[in-house]
């Protein structure tokens, strides 16, 4: 579970939720329809007709809670989650990673300073694997 009360996590998860991206004109727009967005006044638990950025400013705890809920309901597909889907009975070490195996040793070179702290390698998201 990702702790969205940490600022960096909050923004990363909000980005994953809204899929905000840059248009050709330079403006930013969310791919997520506002009507479906947990931060929208329809869904955020307040009756204030305010924008999502005003909601964050005025109700930071509620904004964190909304993103946290979404994050919990939409866990990122990682090498670890996929592995455990296929090998649910694999022996795990203290960090919850498969014993003695690291994606790095299997040829995944995304993290080049792998220091046997393999949770970093295992927790990398798999693009497009989102459900
Ligand atoms: Zn590693």
Short mmCIF file of N, CA and C and ligand atoms in Angstrom, two decimals:
data_model
loop_
_atom_site.label_atom_id
_atom_site.label_comp_id
_atom_site.label_asym_id
_atom_site.label_seq_id
_atom_site.Cartn_x
_atom_site.Cartn_y
_atom_site.Cartn_z
N UNK A 1 0.84 -1.20 0.00
CA UNK A 1 0.00 0.00 0.00
C UNK A 1 0.88 1.25 0.00
N UNK A 2 0.47 2.23 -0.77
CA UNK A 2 1.25 3.46 -0.89
C UNK A 2 0.69 4.51 0.05
N UNK A 3 1.57 5.13 0.84
CA UNK A 3 1.14 6.12 1.83
C UNK A 3 0.97 7.49 1.18
N UNK A 4 -0.28 7.85 0.89
CA UNK A 4 -0.55 9.09 0.16
C UNK A 4 -0.48 10.32 1.06
N UNK A 5 -0.27 10.14 2.37
CA UNK A 5 -0.08 11.32 3.21
C UNK A 5 1.33 11.86 3.04
N UNK A 6 2.20 11.11 2.37
CA UNK A 6 3.51 11.63 1.97
C UNK A 6 3.33 12.41 0.67
N UNK A 7 3.81 13.64 0.67
CA UNK A 7 3.51 14.55 -0.44
C UNK A 7 3.89 13.97 -1.81
N UNK A 8 5.09 13.42 -1.90
CA UNK A 8 5.54 12.90 -3.19
C UNK A 8 4.62 11.77 -3.66
N UNK A 9 4.23 10.91 -2.74
CA UNK A 9 3.32 9.81 -3.09
C UNK A 9 1.96 10.34 -3.50
N UNK A 10 1.50 11.36 -2.77
CA UNK A 10 0.20 11.94 -3.09
C UNK A 10 0.17 12.42 -4.54
N UNK A 11 1.18 13.18 -4.91
CA UNK A 11 1.18 13.72 -6.27
C UNK A 11 1.40 12.63 -7.32
N UNK A 12 2.21 11.65 -7.00
CA UNK A 12 2.44 10.56 -7.95
C UNK A 12 1.16 9.76 -8.17
N UNK A 13 0.45 9.49 -7.07
CA UNK A 13 -0.77 8.71 -7.20
C UNK A 13 -1.90 9.52 -7.82
N UNK A 14 -1.93 10.82 -7.51
CA UNK A 14 -2.95 11.66 -8.14
C UNK A 14 -2.72 11.71 -9.66
N UNK A 15 -1.45 11.77 -10.03
CA UNK A 15 -1.10 11.77 -11.45
C UNK A 15 -1.54 10.47 -12.12
N UNK A 16 -1.32 9.35 -11.40
CA UNK A 16 -1.71 8.06 -11.95
C UNK A 16 -3.24 7.99 -12.08
N UNK A 17 -3.94 8.60 -11.13
CA UNK A 17 -5.40 8.57 -11.12
C UNK A 17 -5.98 9.45 -12.23
N UNK A 18 -5.49 10.68 -12.35
CA UNK A 18 -6.10 11.62 -13.29
C UNK A 18 -5.51 11.50 -14.68
N UNK A 19 -4.32 10.89 -14.79
CA UNK A 19 -3.60 10.80 -16.07
C UNK A 19 -3.51 12.19 -16.72
N UNK A 20 -3.17 13.17 -15.91
CA UNK A 20 -3.05 14.53 -16.42
C UNK A 20 -1.89 14.60 -17.42
N UNK A 21 -2.14 15.22 -18.55
CA UNK A 21 -1.09 15.29 -19.56
C UNK A 21 -1.18 16.59 -20.34
N UNK A 22 -0.13 16.86 -21.07
CA UNK A 22 -0.02 18.12 -21.79
C UNK A 22 -0.63 18.01 -23.18
N UNK A 23 -1.44 18.99 -23.52
CA UNK A 23 -1.99 19.05 -24.87
C UNK A 23 -0.99 19.73 -25.80
N UNK A 24 -1.25 19.62 -27.10
CA UNK A 24 -0.35 20.26 -28.07
C UNK A 24 -0.23 21.75 -27.82
N UNK A 25 -1.33 22.38 -27.40
CA UNK A 25 -1.32 23.81 -27.14
C UNK A 25 -0.56 24.20 -25.90
N UNK A 26 -0.16 23.24 -25.10
CA UNK A 26 0.62 23.53 -23.90
C UNK A 26 -0.19 23.50 -22.62
N UNK A 27 -1.52 23.42 -22.75
CA UNK A 27 -2.36 23.34 -21.55
C UNK A 27 -2.34 21.91 -21.01
N UNK A 28 -2.65 21.77 -19.73
CA UNK A 28 -2.71 20.45 -19.13
C UNK A 28 -4.16 20.04 -18.92
N UNK A 29 -4.42 18.77 -19.19
CA UNK A 29 -5.78 18.29 -19.02
C UNK A 29 -5.74 16.87 -18.44
N UNK A 30 -6.73 16.57 -17.58
CA UNK A 30 -6.84 15.23 -17.02
C UNK A 30 -7.51 14.32 -18.04
N UNK A 31 -7.03 13.09 -18.13
CA UNK A 31 -7.70 12.13 -18.99
C UNK A 31 -8.96 11.61 -18.29
N UNK A 32 -8.88 11.60 -16.96
CA UNK A 32 -10.03 11.16 -16.18
C UNK A 32 -11.14 12.21 -16.25
N UNK A 33 -12.33 11.79 -16.60
CA UNK A 33 -13.47 12.70 -16.65
C UNK A 33 -13.77 13.21 -15.24
N UNK A 34 -13.98 14.54 -15.14
CA UNK A 34 -14.21 15.15 -13.82
C UNK A 34 -15.35 14.49 -13.06
N UNK A 35 -16.38 14.04 -13.80
CA UNK A 35 -17.53 13.42 -13.14
C UNK A 35 -17.14 12.13 -12.43
N UNK A 36 -16.04 11.53 -12.88
CA UNK A 36 -15.58 10.27 -12.28
C UNK A 36 -14.43 10.47 -11.31
N UNK A 37 -14.03 11.72 -11.12
CA UNK A 37 -12.84 11.98 -10.31
C UNK A 37 -13.21 12.10 -8.83
N UNK A 38 -12.50 11.37 -7.96
CA UNK A 38 -12.78 11.45 -6.53
C UNK A 38 -12.59 12.85 -5.95
N UNK A 39 -11.83 13.71 -6.62
CA UNK A 39 -11.60 15.05 -6.11
C UNK A 39 -12.69 16.04 -6.54
N UNK A 40 -13.55 15.59 -7.45
CA UNK A 40 -14.61 16.48 -7.94
C UNK A 40 -15.66 16.71 -6.86
N UNK A 41 -16.30 17.88 -6.89
CA UNK A 41 -17.27 18.22 -5.84
C UNK A 41 -18.44 17.24 -5.80
N UNK A 42 -18.69 16.54 -6.91
CA UNK A 42 -19.73 15.51 -6.92
C UNK A 42 -19.36 14.32 -6.05
N UNK A 43 -18.06 14.09 -5.93
CA UNK A 43 -17.59 12.84 -5.32
C UNK A 43 -16.76 13.03 -4.07
N UNK A 44 -16.39 14.27 -3.74
CA UNK A 44 -15.38 14.43 -2.69
C UNK A 44 -15.96 14.56 -1.28
N UNK A 45 -17.27 14.40 -1.16
CA UNK A 45 -17.85 14.37 0.18
C UNK A 45 -18.16 15.73 0.77
N UNK A 46 -17.86 16.79 0.04
CA UNK A 46 -18.26 18.12 0.47
C UNK A 46 -19.40 18.55 -0.44
N UNK A 47 -20.14 19.55 -0.03
CA UNK A 47 -21.17 20.06 -0.93
C UNK A 47 -20.72 21.35 -1.58
N UNK A 48 -19.46 21.70 -1.38
CA UNK A 48 -18.94 22.91 -1.99
C UNK A 48 -18.75 22.72 -3.48
N UNK A 49 -19.28 23.63 -4.24
CA UNK A 49 -19.04 23.60 -5.68
C UNK A 49 -17.72 24.31 -5.96
N UNK A 50 -16.64 23.61 -5.71
CA UNK A 50 -15.33 24.22 -5.88
C UNK A 50 -14.49 23.35 -6.80
N UNK A 51 -13.46 23.94 -7.36
CA UNK A 51 -12.60 23.18 -8.26
C UNK A 51 -11.76 22.20 -7.45
N UNK A 52 -11.18 21.22 -8.16
CA UNK A 52 -10.40 20.21 -7.45
C UNK A 52 -9.18 20.84 -6.77
N UNK A 53 -8.59 21.87 -7.38
CA UNK A 53 -7.41 22.46 -6.74
C UNK A 53 -7.81 23.27 -5.50
N UNK A 54 -9.00 23.90 -5.54
CA UNK A 54 -9.49 24.57 -4.34
C UNK A 54 -9.81 23.54 -3.26
N UNK A 55 -10.34 22.40 -3.68
CA UNK A 55 -10.63 21.33 -2.73
C UNK A 55 -9.36 20.90 -1.99
N UNK A 56 -8.28 20.72 -2.75
CA UNK A 56 -7.00 20.34 -2.13
C UNK A 56 -6.54 21.39 -1.12
N UNK A 57 -6.72 22.66 -1.50
CA UNK A 57 -6.26 23.74 -0.64
C UNK A 57 -7.11 23.84 0.63
N UNK A 58 -8.42 23.71 0.46
CA UNK A 58 -9.33 23.93 1.59
C UNK A 58 -9.52 22.68 2.44
N UNK A 59 -9.42 21.51 1.82
CA UNK A 59 -9.65 20.25 2.54
C UNK A 59 -8.52 19.26 2.29
N UNK A 60 -7.30 19.61 2.70
CA UNK A 60 -6.17 18.73 2.37
C UNK A 60 -6.33 17.30 2.89
N UNK A 61 -6.87 17.15 4.11
CA UNK A 61 -7.00 15.78 4.63
C UNK A 61 -7.97 14.96 3.79
N UNK A 62 -9.06 15.62 3.38
CA UNK A 62 -10.04 14.89 2.56
C UNK A 62 -9.47 14.56 1.19
N UNK A 63 -8.66 15.46 0.66
CA UNK A 63 -8.04 15.20 -0.64
C UNK A 63 -7.10 14.00 -0.54
N UNK A 64 -6.30 13.96 0.52
CA UNK A 64 -5.39 12.83 0.72
C UNK A 64 -6.19 11.55 0.86
N UNK A 65 -7.28 11.61 1.63
CA UNK A 65 -8.09 10.42 1.83
C UNK A 65 -8.68 9.91 0.51
N UNK A 66 -9.12 10.85 -0.33
CA UNK A 66 -9.73 10.46 -1.61
C UNK A 66 -8.70 9.78 -2.51
N UNK A 67 -7.48 10.35 -2.56
CA UNK A 67 -6.45 9.75 -3.41
C UNK A 67 -5.99 8.42 -2.80
N UNK A 68 -5.91 8.38 -1.47
CA UNK A 68 -5.52 7.13 -0.79
C UNK A 68 -6.50 6.00 -1.12
N UNK A 69 -7.79 6.33 -1.08
CA UNK A 69 -8.81 5.32 -1.35
C UNK A 69 -8.66 4.81 -2.78
N UNK A 70 -8.47 5.74 -3.71
CA UNK A 70 -8.31 5.34 -5.11
C UNK A 70 -7.07 4.45 -5.25
N UNK A 71 -5.97 4.89 -4.62
CA UNK A 71 -4.71 4.16 -4.72
C UNK A 71 -4.88 2.74 -4.19
N UNK A 72 -5.57 2.60 -3.05
CA UNK A 72 -5.77 1.27 -2.47
C UNK A 72 -6.62 0.38 -3.39
N UNK A 73 -7.57 1.01 -4.07
CA UNK A 73 -8.46 0.24 -4.94
C UNK A 73 -7.84 -0.05 -6.31
N UNK A 74 -6.78 0.66 -6.63
CA UNK A 74 -6.12 0.47 -7.92
C UNK A 74 -4.63 0.25 -7.73
N UNK A 75 -4.27 -0.86 -7.07
CA UNK A 75 -2.84 -1.09 -6.83
C UNK A 75 -2.09 -1.24 -8.15
N UNK A 76 -0.90 -0.67 -8.17
CA UNK A 76 -0.05 -0.73 -9.35
C UNK A 76 0.38 -2.18 -9.60
N UNK A 77 0.35 -2.58 -10.85
CA UNK A 77 0.90 -3.89 -11.20
C UNK A 77 2.42 -3.78 -11.20
N UNK A 78 3.06 -4.60 -10.37
CA UNK A 78 4.51 -4.58 -10.29
C UNK A 78 5.05 -5.96 -10.65
N UNK A 79 6.37 -6.05 -10.79
CA UNK A 79 6.97 -7.35 -11.04
C UNK A 79 6.63 -8.30 -9.91
N UNK A 80 6.58 -7.76 -8.67
CA UNK A 80 6.28 -8.60 -7.52
C UNK A 80 4.83 -9.10 -7.55
N UNK A 81 3.87 -8.18 -7.83
CA UNK A 81 2.47 -8.60 -7.81
C UNK A 81 2.20 -9.63 -8.90
N UNK A 82 2.84 -9.45 -10.07
CA UNK A 82 2.66 -10.41 -11.15
C UNK A 82 3.29 -11.76 -10.79
N UNK A 83 4.48 -11.71 -10.20
CA UNK A 83 5.16 -12.94 -9.82
C UNK A 83 4.31 -13.74 -8.83
N UNK A 84 3.78 -13.02 -7.83
CA UNK A 84 3.00 -13.71 -6.80
C UNK A 84 1.68 -14.26 -7.33
N UNK A 85 1.20 -13.65 -8.41
CA UNK A 85 0.00 -14.17 -9.06
C UNK A 85 0.30 -15.55 -9.65
N UNK A 86 1.50 -15.65 -10.23
CA UNK A 86 1.87 -16.90 -10.89
C UNK A 86 2.44 -17.93 -9.93
N UNK A 87 3.10 -17.45 -8.86
CA UNK A 87 3.75 -18.36 -7.91
C UNK A 87 3.32 -18.00 -6.48
N UNK A 88 2.04 -18.24 -6.17
CA UNK A 88 1.52 -17.79 -4.87
C UNK A 88 2.20 -18.47 -3.68
N UNK A 89 2.83 -19.61 -3.89
CA UNK A 89 3.43 -20.33 -2.76
C UNK A 89 4.95 -20.19 -2.73
N UNK A 90 5.49 -19.27 -3.51
CA UNK A 90 6.93 -19.08 -3.54
C UNK A 90 7.43 -18.65 -2.16
N UNK A 91 8.56 -19.20 -1.71
CA UNK A 91 9.11 -18.76 -0.42
C UNK A 91 9.60 -17.32 -0.50
N UNK A 92 9.23 -16.53 0.50
CA UNK A 92 9.57 -15.11 0.50
C UNK A 92 10.53 -14.79 1.65
N UNK A 93 11.36 -13.77 1.46
CA UNK A 93 12.23 -13.36 2.56
C UNK A 93 11.54 -12.27 3.39
N UNK A 94 12.31 -11.68 4.32
CA UNK A 94 11.71 -10.76 5.29
C UNK A 94 11.00 -9.56 4.65
N UNK A 95 11.49 -9.14 3.49
CA UNK A 95 10.89 -7.97 2.84
C UNK A 95 9.69 -8.34 1.98
N UNK A 96 9.38 -9.63 1.94
CA UNK A 96 8.24 -10.05 1.14
C UNK A 96 8.59 -10.27 -0.31
N UNK A 97 9.89 -10.37 -0.61
CA UNK A 97 10.30 -10.62 -1.98
C UNK A 97 10.74 -12.08 -2.11
N UNK A 98 10.63 -12.63 -3.30
CA UNK A 98 11.00 -14.03 -3.50
C UNK A 98 12.45 -14.28 -3.08
N UNK A 99 12.66 -15.35 -2.34
CA UNK A 99 13.98 -15.66 -1.79
C UNK A 99 15.00 -15.89 -2.88
N UNK A 100 16.09 -15.15 -2.82
CA UNK A 100 17.23 -15.41 -3.68
C UNK A 100 17.05 -15.05 -5.15
N UNK A 101 15.95 -14.41 -5.49
CA UNK A 101 15.74 -14.04 -6.88
C UNK A 101 15.52 -12.53 -6.97
N UNK A 102 16.17 -11.92 -7.95
CA UNK A 102 15.94 -10.50 -8.18
C UNK A 102 15.73 -10.30 -9.67
N UNK A 103 14.75 -9.49 -10.05
CA UNK A 103 14.53 -9.26 -11.49
C UNK A 103 15.81 -8.80 -12.19
N UNK A 104 16.69 -8.14 -11.42
CA UNK A 104 17.95 -7.66 -11.99
C UNK A 104 18.80 -8.81 -12.50
N UNK A 105 18.86 -9.88 -11.70
CA UNK A 105 19.67 -11.04 -12.13
C UNK A 105 19.00 -11.77 -13.28
N UNK A 106 17.71 -11.48 -13.51
CA UNK A 106 17.01 -12.11 -14.63
C UNK A 106 17.09 -11.24 -15.88
N UNK A 107 17.85 -10.13 -15.77
CA UNK A 107 18.08 -9.32 -16.96
C UNK A 107 17.33 -8.01 -16.99
N UNK A 108 16.57 -7.71 -15.93
CA UNK A 108 15.88 -6.42 -15.88
C UNK A 108 16.87 -5.36 -15.41
N UNK A 109 17.26 -4.47 -16.31
CA UNK A 109 18.36 -3.56 -16.01
C UNK A 109 17.91 -2.15 -15.62
N UNK A 110 16.61 -1.98 -15.33
CA UNK A 110 16.12 -0.62 -15.06
C UNK A 110 16.80 0.03 -13.87
N UNK A 111 17.12 -0.77 -12.85
CA UNK A 111 17.82 -0.24 -11.70
C UNK A 111 19.25 -0.77 -11.75
N UNK A 112 20.21 0.11 -12.07
CA UNK A 112 21.55 -0.42 -12.29
C UNK A 112 22.38 -0.45 -11.01
N UNK A 113 21.90 0.19 -9.94
CA UNK A 113 22.64 0.09 -8.69
C UNK A 113 21.96 -0.86 -7.71
N UNK A 114 21.39 -1.91 -8.24
CA UNK A 114 20.76 -2.94 -7.42
C UNK A 114 21.77 -3.42 -6.38
N UNK A 115 21.41 -3.22 -5.10
CA UNK A 115 22.35 -3.55 -4.03
C UNK A 115 21.84 -4.72 -3.19
N UNK A 116 21.19 -5.64 -3.84
CA UNK A 116 20.55 -6.76 -3.17
C UNK A 116 19.38 -6.32 -2.32
N UNK A 117 19.10 -5.02 -2.36
CA UNK A 117 17.88 -4.51 -1.72
C UNK A 117 16.79 -4.65 -2.76
N UNK A 118 16.43 -5.88 -3.03
CA UNK A 118 15.70 -6.18 -4.25
C UNK A 118 14.27 -5.72 -4.24
N UNK A 119 13.81 -5.26 -3.10
CA UNK A 119 12.45 -4.73 -3.05
C UNK A 119 12.29 -3.62 -4.08
N UNK A 120 13.39 -2.87 -4.33
CA UNK A 120 13.36 -1.80 -5.32
C UNK A 120 13.11 -2.35 -6.72
N UNK A 121 13.80 -3.45 -7.01
CA UNK A 121 13.64 -4.06 -8.33
C UNK A 121 12.24 -4.65 -8.47
N UNK A 122 11.80 -5.34 -7.43
CA UNK A 122 10.50 -6.02 -7.50
C UNK A 122 9.34 -5.06 -7.54
N UNK A 123 9.48 -3.90 -6.92
CA UNK A 123 8.35 -2.97 -6.82
C UNK A 123 8.22 -2.05 -8.02
N UNK A 124 9.04 -2.24 -9.03
CA UNK A 124 8.90 -1.41 -10.22
C UNK A 124 7.57 -1.71 -10.92
N UNK A 125 6.86 -0.65 -11.31
CA UNK A 125 5.59 -0.88 -12.00
C UNK A 125 5.80 -1.45 -13.38
N UNK A 126 4.86 -2.28 -13.79
CA UNK A 126 4.86 -2.79 -15.17
C UNK A 126 3.91 -1.92 -15.97
N UNK A 127 4.41 -1.25 -16.98
CA UNK A 127 3.58 -0.35 -17.76
C UNK A 127 2.47 -1.11 -18.47
N UNK A 128 1.30 -0.51 -18.47
CA UNK A 128 0.19 -1.08 -19.22
C UNK A 128 -0.43 -2.28 -18.54
N UNK A 129 0.10 -2.64 -17.37
CA UNK A 129 -0.43 -3.79 -16.68
C UNK A 129 -1.60 -3.46 -15.77
N UNK A 130 -1.97 -2.20 -15.76
CA UNK A 130 -3.02 -1.74 -14.86
C UNK A 130 -4.37 -2.35 -15.22
N UNK A 131 -5.13 -2.67 -14.19
CA UNK A 131 -6.43 -3.28 -14.46
C UNK A 131 -7.53 -2.24 -14.48
ZN1 LIG B 1 17.60 -6.05 -7.12
#
